[in-house]
C-alpha cells in the first residue's frame, strides 16, 4: 500500500473524513444491489450539485462515506466481463440448486455469495481520500490480507488475478468494484465459514484450475480451530479497513444518522 499513499501529504492524511460502517445481517442480493445503486446515485447528485454551486466539500453534504457489511442468501452473480454469456439452460440449472442469479455492473465474472461469507460494499467518494481507482482496489486487497493475518492465515493479491489468494490456486476473497464519477460501489466478499459446495457448481471468476477456500477450512487443516464466524470477523475487517486507508471508521449512527436513515429507507 505504500506506493498508493505517496501522493497523499501528511496534512491530507490527517484531514481524511471518517467513514461510517454498518452491519446489516442477511439481505437478499437484489435488494442490496438496489440500495447500493440508489445510494450511489444520491451521493453523486449531492456531490456534483455542490460543485456546480461552488460550495466547499463539506457544505451541503447530507450523505457520508459508508462501509456496508452484510451477508446474502445463496446467489450467483455475474460481472461486466461475462454478462449475457450464460445460456438460459445454465441459468435454469443454477436456479435449480436453490440459488438466485443476478447480472451486475461490477468488474469480474461469475461468483457465489451466501451465508458465512462477509460481503463489504464501501460507498466512498474517492476524491475525499485522494485515491486513484487502482490504489483503492489495492487497498481492498490489503484490507483482506490484514484480516486474514489476524486469524493466522497468509494471503496476498496476485497480479493479473483479481481477489485475494492463499496459494496460486486457492482464492479466499473475490473483489469486484464499480466506480462512477469517483463514487465506489460493490467491493469484496470474504469466505469465512462459507459452504464450498456452491463454488463447485461454477468456474469461480472464470478461472479454470483454481478453487475457492474459506477461512474455516484453512484453519481446520492447520489444526487451528479459531472462531471465524461473521460476528468474529467483521470487527477485524473494520479495523483493517481503517488502518489500510488511514482514516477513522466508526459506527454509521455516530458518523451520519442521515446516511443510516437513507439506507434503512432504501431497504
C-alpha positions as protocol buffer text, in pm:
chain_id: "A"
residue {
  index: 1
  type: UNK
  ca { x: 0 y: 0 z: 0 }
}
residue {
  index: 2
  type: UNK
  ca { x: 299 y: 233 z: 48 }
}
residue {
  index: 3
  type: UNK
  ca { x: 314 y: 320 z: -321 }
}
residue {
  index: 4
  type: UNK
  ca { x: -52 y: 423 z: -310 }
}
residue {
  index: 5
  type: UNK
  ca { x: -14 y: 678 z: -30 }
}
residue {
  index: 6
  type: UNK
  ca { x: 286 y: 859 z: -181 }
}
residue {
  index: 7
  type: UNK
  ca { x: 55 y: 1116 z: -340 }
}
residue {
  index: 8
  type: UNK
  ca { x: -110 y: 1195 z: -7 }
}
residue {
  index: 9
  type: UNK
  ca { x: 62 y: 1451 z: 209 }
}
residue {
  index: 10
  type: UNK
  ca { x: 77 y: 1432 z: 586 }
}
residue {
  index: 11
  type: UNK
  ca { x: -182 y: 1709 z: 603 }
}
residue {
  index: 12
  type: UNK
  ca { x: -412 y: 1523 z: 364 }
}
residue {
  index: 13
  type: UNK
  ca { x: -387 y: 1201 z: 565 }
}
residue {
  index: 14
  type: UNK
  ca { x: -461 y: 1394 z: 884 }
}
residue {
  index: 15
  type: UNK
  ca { x: -773 y: 1552 z: 733 }
}
residue {
  index: 16
  type: UNK
  ca { x: -941 y: 1246 z: 583 }
}
residue {
  index: 17
  type: UNK
  ca { x: -1313 y: 1236 z: 669 }
}
residue {
  index: 18
  type: UNK
  ca { x: -1442 y: 949 z: 883 }
}
residue {
  index: 19
  type: UNK
  ca { x: -1624 y: 653 z: 732 }
}
residue {
  index: 20
  type: UNK
  ca { x: -1934 y: 510 z: 894 }
}
residue {
  index: 21
  type: UNK
  ca { x: -1980 y: 134 z: 899 }
}
residue {
  index: 22
  type: UNK
  ca { x: -2296 y: -70 z: 933 }
}
residue {
  index: 23
  type: UNK
  ca { x: -2355 y: -445 z: 952 }
}
residue {
  index: 24
  type: UNK
  ca { x: -2696 y: -532 z: 806 }
}
residue {
  index: 25
  type: UNK
  ca { x: -2707 y: -908 z: 864 }
}
residue {
  index: 26
  type: UNK
  ca { x: -2850 y: -1115 z: 577 }
}
residue {
  index: 27
  type: UNK
  ca { x: -3002 y: -914 z: 290 }
}
residue {
  index: 28
  type: UNK
  ca { x: -3124 y: -1056 z: -44 }
}
residue {
  index: 29
  type: UNK
  ca { x: -2878 y: -965 z: -318 }
}
residue {
  index: 30
  type: UNK
  ca { x: -3127 y: -783 z: -541 }
}
residue {
  index: 31
  type: UNK
  ca { x: -3245 y: -566 z: -253 }
}
residue {
  index: 32
  type: UNK
  ca { x: -2885 y: -481 z: -156 }
}
residue {
  index: 33
  type: UNK
  ca { x: -2799 y: -404 z: -519 }
}
residue {
  index: 34
  type: UNK
  ca { x: -3094 y: -168 z: -548 }
}
residue {
  index: 35
  type: UNK
  ca { x: -2993 y: 2 z: -224 }
}
residue {
  index: 36
  type: UNK
  ca { x: -2635 y: 50 z: -349 }
}
residue {
  index: 37
  type: UNK
  ca { x: -2747 y: 182 z: -684 }
}
residue {
  index: 38
  type: UNK
  ca { x: -2986 y: 438 z: -535 }
}
residue {
  index: 39
  type: UNK
  ca { x: -2748 y: 546 z: -259 }
}
residue {
  index: 40
  type: UNK
  ca { x: -2464 y: 594 z: -509 }
}
residue {
  index: 41
  type: UNK
  ca { x: -2693 y: 797 z: -733 }
}
residue {
  index: 42
  type: UNK
  ca { x: -2793 y: 1019 z: -442 }
}
residue {
  index: 43
  type: UNK
  ca { x: -2428 y: 1066 z: -344 }
}
residue {
  index: 44
  type: UNK
  ca { x: -2323 y: 1157 z: -699 }
}
residue {
  index: 45
  type: UNK
  ca { x: -2608 y: 1408 z: -734 }
}
residue {
  index: 46
  type: UNK
  ca { x: -2530 y: 1567 z: -399 }
}
residue {
  index: 47
  type: UNK
  ca { x: -2154 y: 1591 z: -457 }
}
residue {
  index: 48
  type: UNK
  ca { x: -2182 y: 1737 z: -806 }
}
residue {
  index: 49
  type: UNK
  ca { x: -2467 y: 1973 z: -715 }
}
residue {
  index: 50
  type: UNK
  ca { x: -2233 y: 2118 z: -454 }
}
residue {
  index: 51
  type: UNK
  ca { x: -1961 y: 2156 z: -718 }
}
residue {
  index: 52
  type: UNK
  ca { x: -2192 y: 2343 z: -954 }
}
residue {
  index: 53
  type: UNK
  ca { x: -2296 y: 2575 z: -670 }
}
residue {
  index: 54
  type: UNK
  ca { x: -1928 y: 2633 z: -579 }
}
residue {
  index: 55
  type: UNK
  ca { x: -1984 y: 2503 z: -227 }
}
residue {
  index: 56
  type: UNK
  ca { x: -1696 y: 2370 z: -22 }
}
residue {
  index: 57
  type: UNK
  ca { x: -1655 y: 1993 z: 5 }
}
residue {
  index: 58
  type: UNK
  ca { x: -1836 y: 1978 z: 339 }
}
residue {
  index: 59
  type: UNK
  ca { x: -2117 y: 2222 z: 267 }
}
residue {
  index: 60
  type: UNK
  ca { x: -2450 y: 2075 z: 169 }
}
residue {
  index: 61
  type: UNK
  ca { x: -2344 y: 1712 z: 215 }
}
residue {
  index: 62
  type: UNK
  ca { x: -2605 y: 1505 z: 398 }
}
residue {
  index: 63
  type: UNK
  ca { x: -2471 y: 1164 z: 299 }
}
residue {
  index: 64
  type: UNK
  ca { x: -2138 y: 1035 z: 426 }
}
residue {
  index: 65
  type: UNK
  ca { x: -1888 y: 778 z: 308 }
}
residue {
  index: 66
  type: UNK
  ca { x: -2001 y: 438 z: 430 }
}
residue {
  index: 67
  type: UNK
  ca { x: -1876 y: 80 z: 461 }
}
residue {
  index: 68
  type: UNK
  ca { x: -2175 y: -154 z: 430 }
}
residue {
  index: 69
  type: UNK
  ca { x: -2119 y: -506 z: 563 }
}
residue {
  index: 70
  type: UNK
  ca { x: -2366 y: -791 z: 517 }
}
residue {
  index: 71
  type: UNK
  ca { x: -2435 y: -1146 z: 406 }
}
residue {
  index: 72
  type: UNK
  ca { x: -2656 y: -1269 z: 123 }
}
residue {
  index: 73
  type: UNK
  ca { x: -2881 y: -1572 z: 86 }
}
residue {
  index: 74
  type: UNK
  ca { x: -2739 y: -1808 z: -181 }
}
residue {
  index: 75
  type: UNK
  ca { x: -2691 y: -1625 z: -512 }
}
residue {
  index: 76
  type: UNK
  ca { x: -2466 y: -1643 z: -817 }
}
residue {
  index: 77
  type: UNK
  ca { x: -2369 y: -1305 z: -960 }
}
residue {
  index: 78
  type: UNK
  ca { x: -2201 y: -1221 z: -1287 }
}
residue {
  index: 79
  type: UNK
  ca { x: -1988 y: -916 z: -1362 }
}
residue {
  index: 80
  type: UNK
  ca { x: -1935 y: -696 z: -1667 }
}
residue {
  index: 81
  type: UNK
  ca { x: -1688 y: -933 z: -1832 }
}
residue {
  index: 82
  type: UNK
  ca { x: -1939 y: -1217 z: -1858 }
}
residue {
  index: 83
  type: UNK
  ca { x: -2282 y: -1052 z: -1863 }
}
residue {
  index: 84
  type: UNK
  ca { x: -2523 y: -1204 z: -2111 }
}
residue {
  index: 85
  type: UNK
  ca { x: -2298 y: -1501 z: -2186 }
}
residue {
  index: 86
  type: UNK
  ca { x: -2462 y: -1772 z: -1975 }
}
residue {
  index: 87
  type: UNK
  ca { x: -2715 y: -1986 z: -2160 }
}
residue {
  index: 88
  type: UNK
  ca { x: -3074 y: -1999 z: -2041 }
}
residue {
  index: 89
  type: UNK
  ca { x: -3018 y: -2368 z: -1965 }
}
residue {
  index: 90
  type: UNK
  ca { x: -2724 y: -2287 z: -1736 }
}
residue {
  index: 91
  type: UNK
  ca { x: -2921 y: -2017 z: -1557 }
}
residue {
  index: 92
  type: UNK
  ca { x: -3208 y: -2262 z: -1508 }
}
residue {
  index: 93
  type: UNK
  ca { x: -2960 y: -2515 z: -1365 }
}
residue {
  index: 94
  type: UNK
  ca { x: -2829 y: -2261 z: -1115 }
}
residue {
  index: 95
  type: UNK
  ca { x: -3184 y: -2171 z: -1010 }
}
residue {
  index: 96
  type: UNK
  ca { x: -3249 y: -2542 z: -962 }
}
residue {
  index: 97
  type: UNK
  ca { x: -2973 y: -2550 z: -698 }
}
residue {
  index: 98
  type: UNK
  ca { x: -3180 y: -2316 z: -484 }
}
residue {
  index: 99
  type: UNK
  ca { x: -2990 y: -2001 z: -583 }
}
residue {
  index: 100
  type: UNK
  ca { x: -3084 y: -1672 z: -740 }
}
residue {
  index: 101
  type: UNK
  ca { x: -2883 y: -1550 z: -1042 }
}
residue {
  index: 102
  type: UNK
  ca { x: -2812 y: -1178 z: -1098 }
}
residue {
  index: 103
  type: UNK
  ca { x: -2605 y: -991 z: -1356 }
}
residue {
  index: 104
  type: UNK
  ca { x: -2440 y: -672 z: -1231 }
}
residue {
  index: 105
  type: UNK
  ca { x: -2217 y: -381 z: -1335 }
}
residue {
  index: 106
  type: UNK
  ca { x: -1923 y: -479 z: -1113 }
}
residue {
  index: 107
  type: UNK
  ca { x: -1595 y: -598 z: -1257 }
}
residue {
  index: 108
  type: UNK
  ca { x: -1511 y: -965 z: -1300 }
}
residue {
  index: 109
  type: UNK
  ca { x: -1709 y: -1278 z: -1387 }
}
residue {
  index: 110
  type: UNK
  ca { x: -1934 y: -1526 z: -1209 }
}
residue {
  index: 111
  type: UNK
  ca { x: -1902 y: -1589 z: -835 }
}
residue {
  index: 112
  type: UNK
  ca { x: -2110 y: -1706 z: -541 }
}
residue {
  index: 113
  type: UNK
  ca { x: -2241 y: -1518 z: -237 }
}
residue {
  index: 114
  type: UNK
  ca { x: -2410 y: -1687 z: 54 }
}
residue {
  index: 115
  type: UNK
  ca { x: -2429 y: -1746 z: 429 }
}
residue {
  index: 116
  type: UNK
  ca { x: -2095 y: -1749 z: 608 }
}
residue {
  index: 117
  type: UNK
  ca { x: -1943 y: -1505 z: 359 }
}
residue {
  index: 118
  type: UNK
  ca { x: -1878 y: -1147 z: 472 }
}
residue {
  index: 119
  type: UNK
  ca { x: -1953 y: -903 z: 191 }
}
residue {
  index: 120
  type: UNK
  ca { x: -1824 y: -544 z: 207 }
}
residue {
  index: 121
  type: UNK
  ca { x: -1966 y: -264 z: -4 }
}
residue {
  index: 122
  type: UNK
  ca { x: -1769 y: 60 z: 51 }
}
residue {
  index: 123
  type: UNK
  ca { x: -1961 y: 354 z: -95 }
}
residue {
  index: 124
  type: UNK
  ca { x: -1688 y: 617 z: -97 }
}
residue {
  index: 125
  type: UNK
  ca { x: -1611 y: 937 z: -284 }
}
residue {
  index: 126
  type: UNK
  ca { x: -1251 y: 862 z: -380 }
}
residue {
  index: 127
  type: UNK
  ca { x: -1153 y: 1229 z: -404 }
}
residue {
  index: 128
  type: UNK
  ca { x: -1221 y: 1261 z: -31 }
}
residue {
  index: 129
  type: UNK
  ca { x: -934 y: 1017 z: 24 }
}
residue {
  index: 130
  type: UNK
  ca { x: -703 y: 1133 z: -258 }
}
residue {
  index: 131
  type: UNK
  ca { x: -707 y: 785 z: -413 }
}
residue {
  index: 132
  type: UNK
  ca { x: -697 y: 665 z: -771 }
}
residue {
  index: 133
  type: UNK
  ca { x: -913 y: 364 z: -855 }
}
residue {
  index: 134
  type: UNK
  ca { x: -616 y: 127 z: -885 }
}
residue {
  index: 135
  type: UNK
  ca { x: -489 y: 219 z: -540 }
}
residue {
  index: 136
  type: UNK
  ca { x: -838 y: 188 z: -395 }
}
residue {
  index: 137
  type: UNK
  ca { x: -868 y: -169 z: -525 }
}
residue {
  index: 138
  type: UNK
  ca { x: -522 y: -247 z: -389 }
}
residue {
  index: 139
  type: UNK
  ca { x: -643 y: -112 z: -56 }
}
residue {
  index: 140
  type: UNK
  ca { x: -932 y: -358 z: -57 }
}
residue {
  index: 141
  type: UNK
  ca { x: -681 y: -640 z: -115 }
}
residue {
  index: 142
  type: UNK
  ca { x: -471 y: -521 z: 177 }
}
residue {
  index: 143
  type: UNK
  ca { x: -778 y: -497 z: 400 }
}
residue {
  index: 144
  type: UNK
  ca { x: -850 y: -865 z: 336 }
}
residue {
  index: 145
  type: UNK
  ca { x: -488 y: -977 z: 377 }
}
residue {
  index: 146
  type: UNK
  ca { x: -459 y: -792 z: 711 }
}
residue {
  index: 147
  type: UNK
  ca { x: -784 y: -952 z: 827 }
}
residue {
  index: 148
  type: UNK
  ca { x: -660 y: -1296 z: 730 }
}
residue {
  index: 149
  type: UNK
  ca { x: -326 y: -1235 z: 903 }
}
residue {
  index: 150
  type: UNK
  ca { x: -510 y: -1154 z: 1226 }
}
residue {
  index: 151
  type: UNK
  ca { x: -651 y: -1508 z: 1218 }
}
residue {
  index: 152
  type: UNK
  ca { x: -318 y: -1668 z: 1127 }
}
residue {
  index: 153
  type: UNK
  ca { x: -382 y: -1706 z: 753 }
}
residue {
  index: 154
  type: UNK
  ca { x: -125 y: -1595 z: 496 }
}
residue {
  index: 155
  type: UNK
  ca { x: -292 y: -1438 z: 194 }
}
residue {
  index: 156
  type: UNK
  ca { x: -200 y: -1192 z: -79 }
}
residue {
  index: 157
  type: UNK
  ca { x: -309 y: -1039 z: -407 }
}
residue {
  index: 158
  type: UNK
  ca { x: -166 y: -1183 z: -729 }
}
residue {
  index: 159
  type: UNK
  ca { x: -104 y: -951 z: -1025 }
}
residue {
  index: 160
  type: UNK
  ca { x: -338 y: -1030 z: -1310 }
}
residue {
  index: 161
  type: UNK
  ca { x: -575 y: -1236 z: -1094 }
}
residue {
  index: 162
  type: UNK
  ca { x: -829 y: -1023 z: -905 }
}
residue {
  index: 163
  type: UNK
  ca { x: -906 y: -1114 z: -547 }
}
residue {
  index: 164
  type: UNK
  ca { x: -705 y: -1240 z: -251 }
}
residue {
  index: 165
  type: UNK
  ca { x: -528 y: -1576 z: -260 }
}
residue {
  index: 166
  type: UNK
  ca { x: -388 y: -1816 z: -2 }
}
residue {
  index: 167
  type: UNK
  ca { x: -199 y: -2009 z: -272 }
}
residue {
  index: 168
  type: UNK
  ca { x: -167 y: -1979 z: -651 }
}
residue {
  index: 169
  type: UNK
  ca { x: -480 y: -2196 z: -683 }
}
residue {
  index: 170
  type: UNK
  ca { x: -690 y: -2108 z: -377 }
}
residue {
  index: 171
  type: UNK
  ca { x: -890 y: -1786 z: -352 }
}
residue {
  index: 172
  type: UNK
  ca { x: -1026 y: -1673 z: -18 }
}
residue {
  index: 173
  type: UNK
  ca { x: -1189 y: -1348 z: -128 }
}
residue {
  index: 174
  type: UNK
  ca { x: -1335 y: -1212 z: -450 }
}
residue {
  index: 175
  type: UNK
  ca { x: -1301 y: -844 z: -541 }
}
residue {
  index: 176
  type: UNK
  ca { x: -1519 y: -666 z: -795 }
}
residue {
  index: 177
  type: UNK
  ca { x: -1584 y: -293 z: -797 }
}
residue {
  index: 178
  type: UNK
  ca { x: -1765 y: -24 z: -988 }
}
residue {
  index: 179
  type: UNK
  ca { x: -1666 y: 344 z: -987 }
}
residue {
  index: 180
  type: UNK
  ca { x: -1885 y: 619 z: -1131 }
}
residue {
  index: 181
  type: UNK
  ca { x: -1778 y: 982 z: -1106 }
}
residue {
  index: 182
  type: UNK
  ca { x: -1537 y: 880 z: -827 }
}
residue {
  index: 183
  type: UNK
  ca { x: -1811 y: 714 z: -618 }
}
residue {
  index: 184
  type: UNK
  ca { x: -1746 y: 345 z: -549 }
}
residue {
  index: 185
  type: UNK
  ca { x: -1984 y: 53 z: -518 }
}
residue {
  index: 186
  type: UNK
  ca { x: -1962 y: -327 z: -487 }
}
residue {
  index: 187
  type: UNK
  ca { x: -1639 y: -437 z: -313 }
}
residue {
  index: 188
  type: UNK
  ca { x: -1517 y: -769 z: -174 }
}
residue {
  index: 189
  type: UNK
  ca { x: -1654 y: -1099 z: -45 }
}
residue {
  index: 190
  type: UNK
  ca { x: -1450 y: -1289 z: 217 }
}
residue {
  index: 191
  type: UNK
  ca { x: -1523 y: -1658 z: 270 }
}
residue {
  index: 192
  type: UNK
  ca { x: -1540 y: -1704 z: 646 }
}
residue {
  index: 193
  type: UNK
  ca { x: -1747 y: -2019 z: 708 }
}
residue {
  index: 194
  type: UNK
  ca { x: -1897 y: -2045 z: 360 }
}
residue {
  index: 195
  type: UNK
  ca { x: -2005 y: -2389 z: 236 }
}
residue {
  index: 196
  type: UNK
  ca { x: -1767 y: -2452 z: -55 }
}
residue {
  index: 197
  type: UNK
  ca { x: -2011 y: -2684 z: -235 }
}
residue {
  index: 198
  type: UNK
  ca { x: -2168 y: -2383 z: -406 }
}
residue {
  index: 199
  type: UNK
  ca { x: -1841 y: -2289 z: -577 }
}
residue {
  index: 200
  type: UNK
  ca { x: -1803 y: -2637 z: -723 }
}
residue {
  index: 201
  type: UNK
  ca { x: -2106 y: -2569 z: -943 }
}
residue {
  index: 202
  type: UNK
  ca { x: -1927 y: -2292 z: -1136 }
}
residue {
  index: 203
  type: UNK
  ca { x: -1584 y: -2183 z: -1255 }
}
residue {
  index: 204
  type: UNK
  ca { x: -1532 y: -1905 z: -997 }
}
residue {
  index: 205
  type: UNK
  ca { x: -1439 y: -1576 z: -1164 }
}
residue {
  index: 206
  type: UNK
  ca { x: -1384 y: -1768 z: -1488 }
}
residue {
  index: 207
  type: UNK
  ca { x: -1051 y: -1910 z: -1369 }
}
residue {
  index: 208
  type: UNK
  ca { x: -1012 y: -2278 z: -1464 }
}
residue {
  index: 209
  type: UNK
  ca { x: -800 y: -2487 z: -1231 }
}
residue {
  index: 210
  type: UNK
  ca { x: -848 y: -2256 z: -935 }
}
residue {
  index: 211
  type: UNK
  ca { x: -1081 y: -2301 z: -640 }
}
residue {
  index: 212
  type: UNK
  ca { x: -1238 y: -2102 z: -360 }
}
residue {
  index: 213
  type: UNK
  ca { x: -1146 y: -2170 z: 2 }
}
residue {
  index: 214
  type: UNK
  ca { x: -1279 y: -2049 z: 337 }
}
residue {
  index: 215
  type: UNK
  ca { x: -1102 y: -1926 z: 649 }
}
residue {
  index: 216
  type: UNK
  ca { x: -1271 y: -2202 z: 849 }
}
residue {
  index: 217
  type: UNK
  ca { x: -1144 y: -2477 z: 613 }
}
residue {
  index: 218
  type: UNK
  ca { x: -788 y: -2346 z: 607 }
}
residue {
  index: 219
  type: UNK
  ca { x: -763 y: -2313 z: 983 }
}
residue {
  index: 220
  type: UNK
  ca { x: -911 y: -2660 z: 1036 }
}
residue {
  index: 221
  type: UNK
  ca { x: -645 y: -2801 z: 802 }
}
residue {
  index: 222
  type: UNK
  ca { x: -381 y: -2626 z: 1013 }
}
residue {
  index: 223
  type: UNK
  ca { x: -525 y: -2774 z: 1332 }
}
residue {
  index: 224
  type: UNK
  ca { x: -612 y: -2423 z: 1449 }
}
residue {
  index: 225
  type: UNK
  ca { x: -991 y: -2409 z: 1502 }
}
residue {
  index: 226
  type: UNK
  ca { x: -1020 y: -2032 z: 1554 }
}
residue {
  index: 227
  type: UNK
  ca { x: -1369 y: -1882 z: 1551 }
}
residue {
  index: 228
  type: UNK
  ca { x: -1424 y: -1735 z: 1203 }
}
residue {
  index: 229
  type: UNK
  ca { x: -1797 y: -1672 z: 1225 }
}
residue {
  index: 230
  type: UNK
  ca { x: -1913 y: -1341 z: 1082 }
}
residue {
  index: 231
  type: UNK
  ca { x: -1950 y: -1184 z: 1427 }
}
residue {
  index: 232
  type: UNK
  ca { x: -1582 y: -1257 z: 1494 }
}
residue {
  index: 233
  type: UNK
  ca { x: -1454 y: -1143 z: 1155 }
}
residue {
  index: 234
  type: UNK
  ca { x: -1639 y: -822 z: 1075 }
}
residue {
  index: 235
  type: UNK
  ca { x: -1485 y: -613 z: 1360 }
}
residue {
  index: 236
  type: UNK
  ca { x: -1141 y: -717 z: 1231 }
}
residue {
  index: 237
  type: UNK
  ca { x: -1238 y: -613 z: 878 }
}
residue {
  index: 238
  type: UNK
  ca { x: -1348 y: -272 z: 1009 }
}
residue {
  index: 239
  type: UNK
  ca { x: -1019 y: -222 z: 1195 }
}
residue {
  index: 240
  type: UNK
  ca { x: -812 y: -340 z: 898 }
}
residue {
  index: 241
  type: UNK
  ca { x: -1002 y: -111 z: 661 }
}
residue {
  index: 242
  type: UNK
  ca { x: -933 y: 183 z: 889 }
}
residue {
  index: 243
  type: UNK
  ca { x: -562 y: 102 z: 912 }
}
residue {
  index: 244
  type: UNK
  ca { x: -516 y: 47 z: 540 }
}
residue {
  index: 245
  type: UNK
  ca { x: -700 y: 358 z: 425 }
}
residue {
  index: 246
  type: UNK
  ca { x: -564 y: 574 z: 706 }
}
residue {
  index: 247
  type: UNK
  ca { x: -895 y: 709 z: 830 }
}
residue {
  index: 248
  type: UNK
  ca { x: -1130 y: 679 z: 1123 }
}
residue {
  index: 249
  type: UNK
  ca { x: -1403 y: 415 z: 1076 }
}
residue {
  index: 250
  type: UNK
  ca { x: -1685 y: 439 z: 1330 }
}
residue {
  index: 251
  type: UNK
  ca { x: -2045 y: 318 z: 1359 }
}
residue {
  index: 252
  type: UNK
  ca { x: -2258 y: 489 z: 1096 }
}
residue {
  index: 253
  type: UNK
  ca { x: -2500 y: 609 z: 1364 }
}
residue {
  index: 254
  type: UNK
  ca { x: -2218 y: 825 z: 1502 }
}
residue {
  index: 255
  type: UNK
  ca { x: -2085 y: 950 z: 1168 }
}
residue {
  index: 256
  type: UNK
  ca { x: -2406 y: 1023 z: 980 }
}
residue {
  index: 257
  type: UNK
  ca { x: -2757 y: 947 z: 1111 }
}
residue {
  index: 258
  type: UNK
  ca { x: -2887 y: 1083 z: 780 }
}
residue {
  index: 259
  type: UNK
  ca { x: -2699 y: 816 z: 583 }
}
residue {
  index: 260
  type: UNK
  ca { x: -2818 y: 548 z: 824 }
}
residue {
  index: 261
  type: UNK
  ca { x: -3179 y: 661 z: 774 }
}
residue {
  index: 262
  type: UNK
  ca { x: -3132 y: 665 z: 395 }
}
residue {
  index: 263
  type: UNK
  ca { x: -3004 y: 307 z: 394 }
}
residue {
  index: 264
  type: UNK
  ca { x: -3293 y: 181 z: 606 }
}
residue {
  index: 265
  type: UNK
  ca { x: -3543 y: 360 z: 382 }
}
residue {
  index: 266
  type: UNK
  ca { x: -3385 y: 209 z: 69 }
}
residue {
  index: 267
  type: UNK
  ca { x: -3405 y: -141 z: 217 }
}
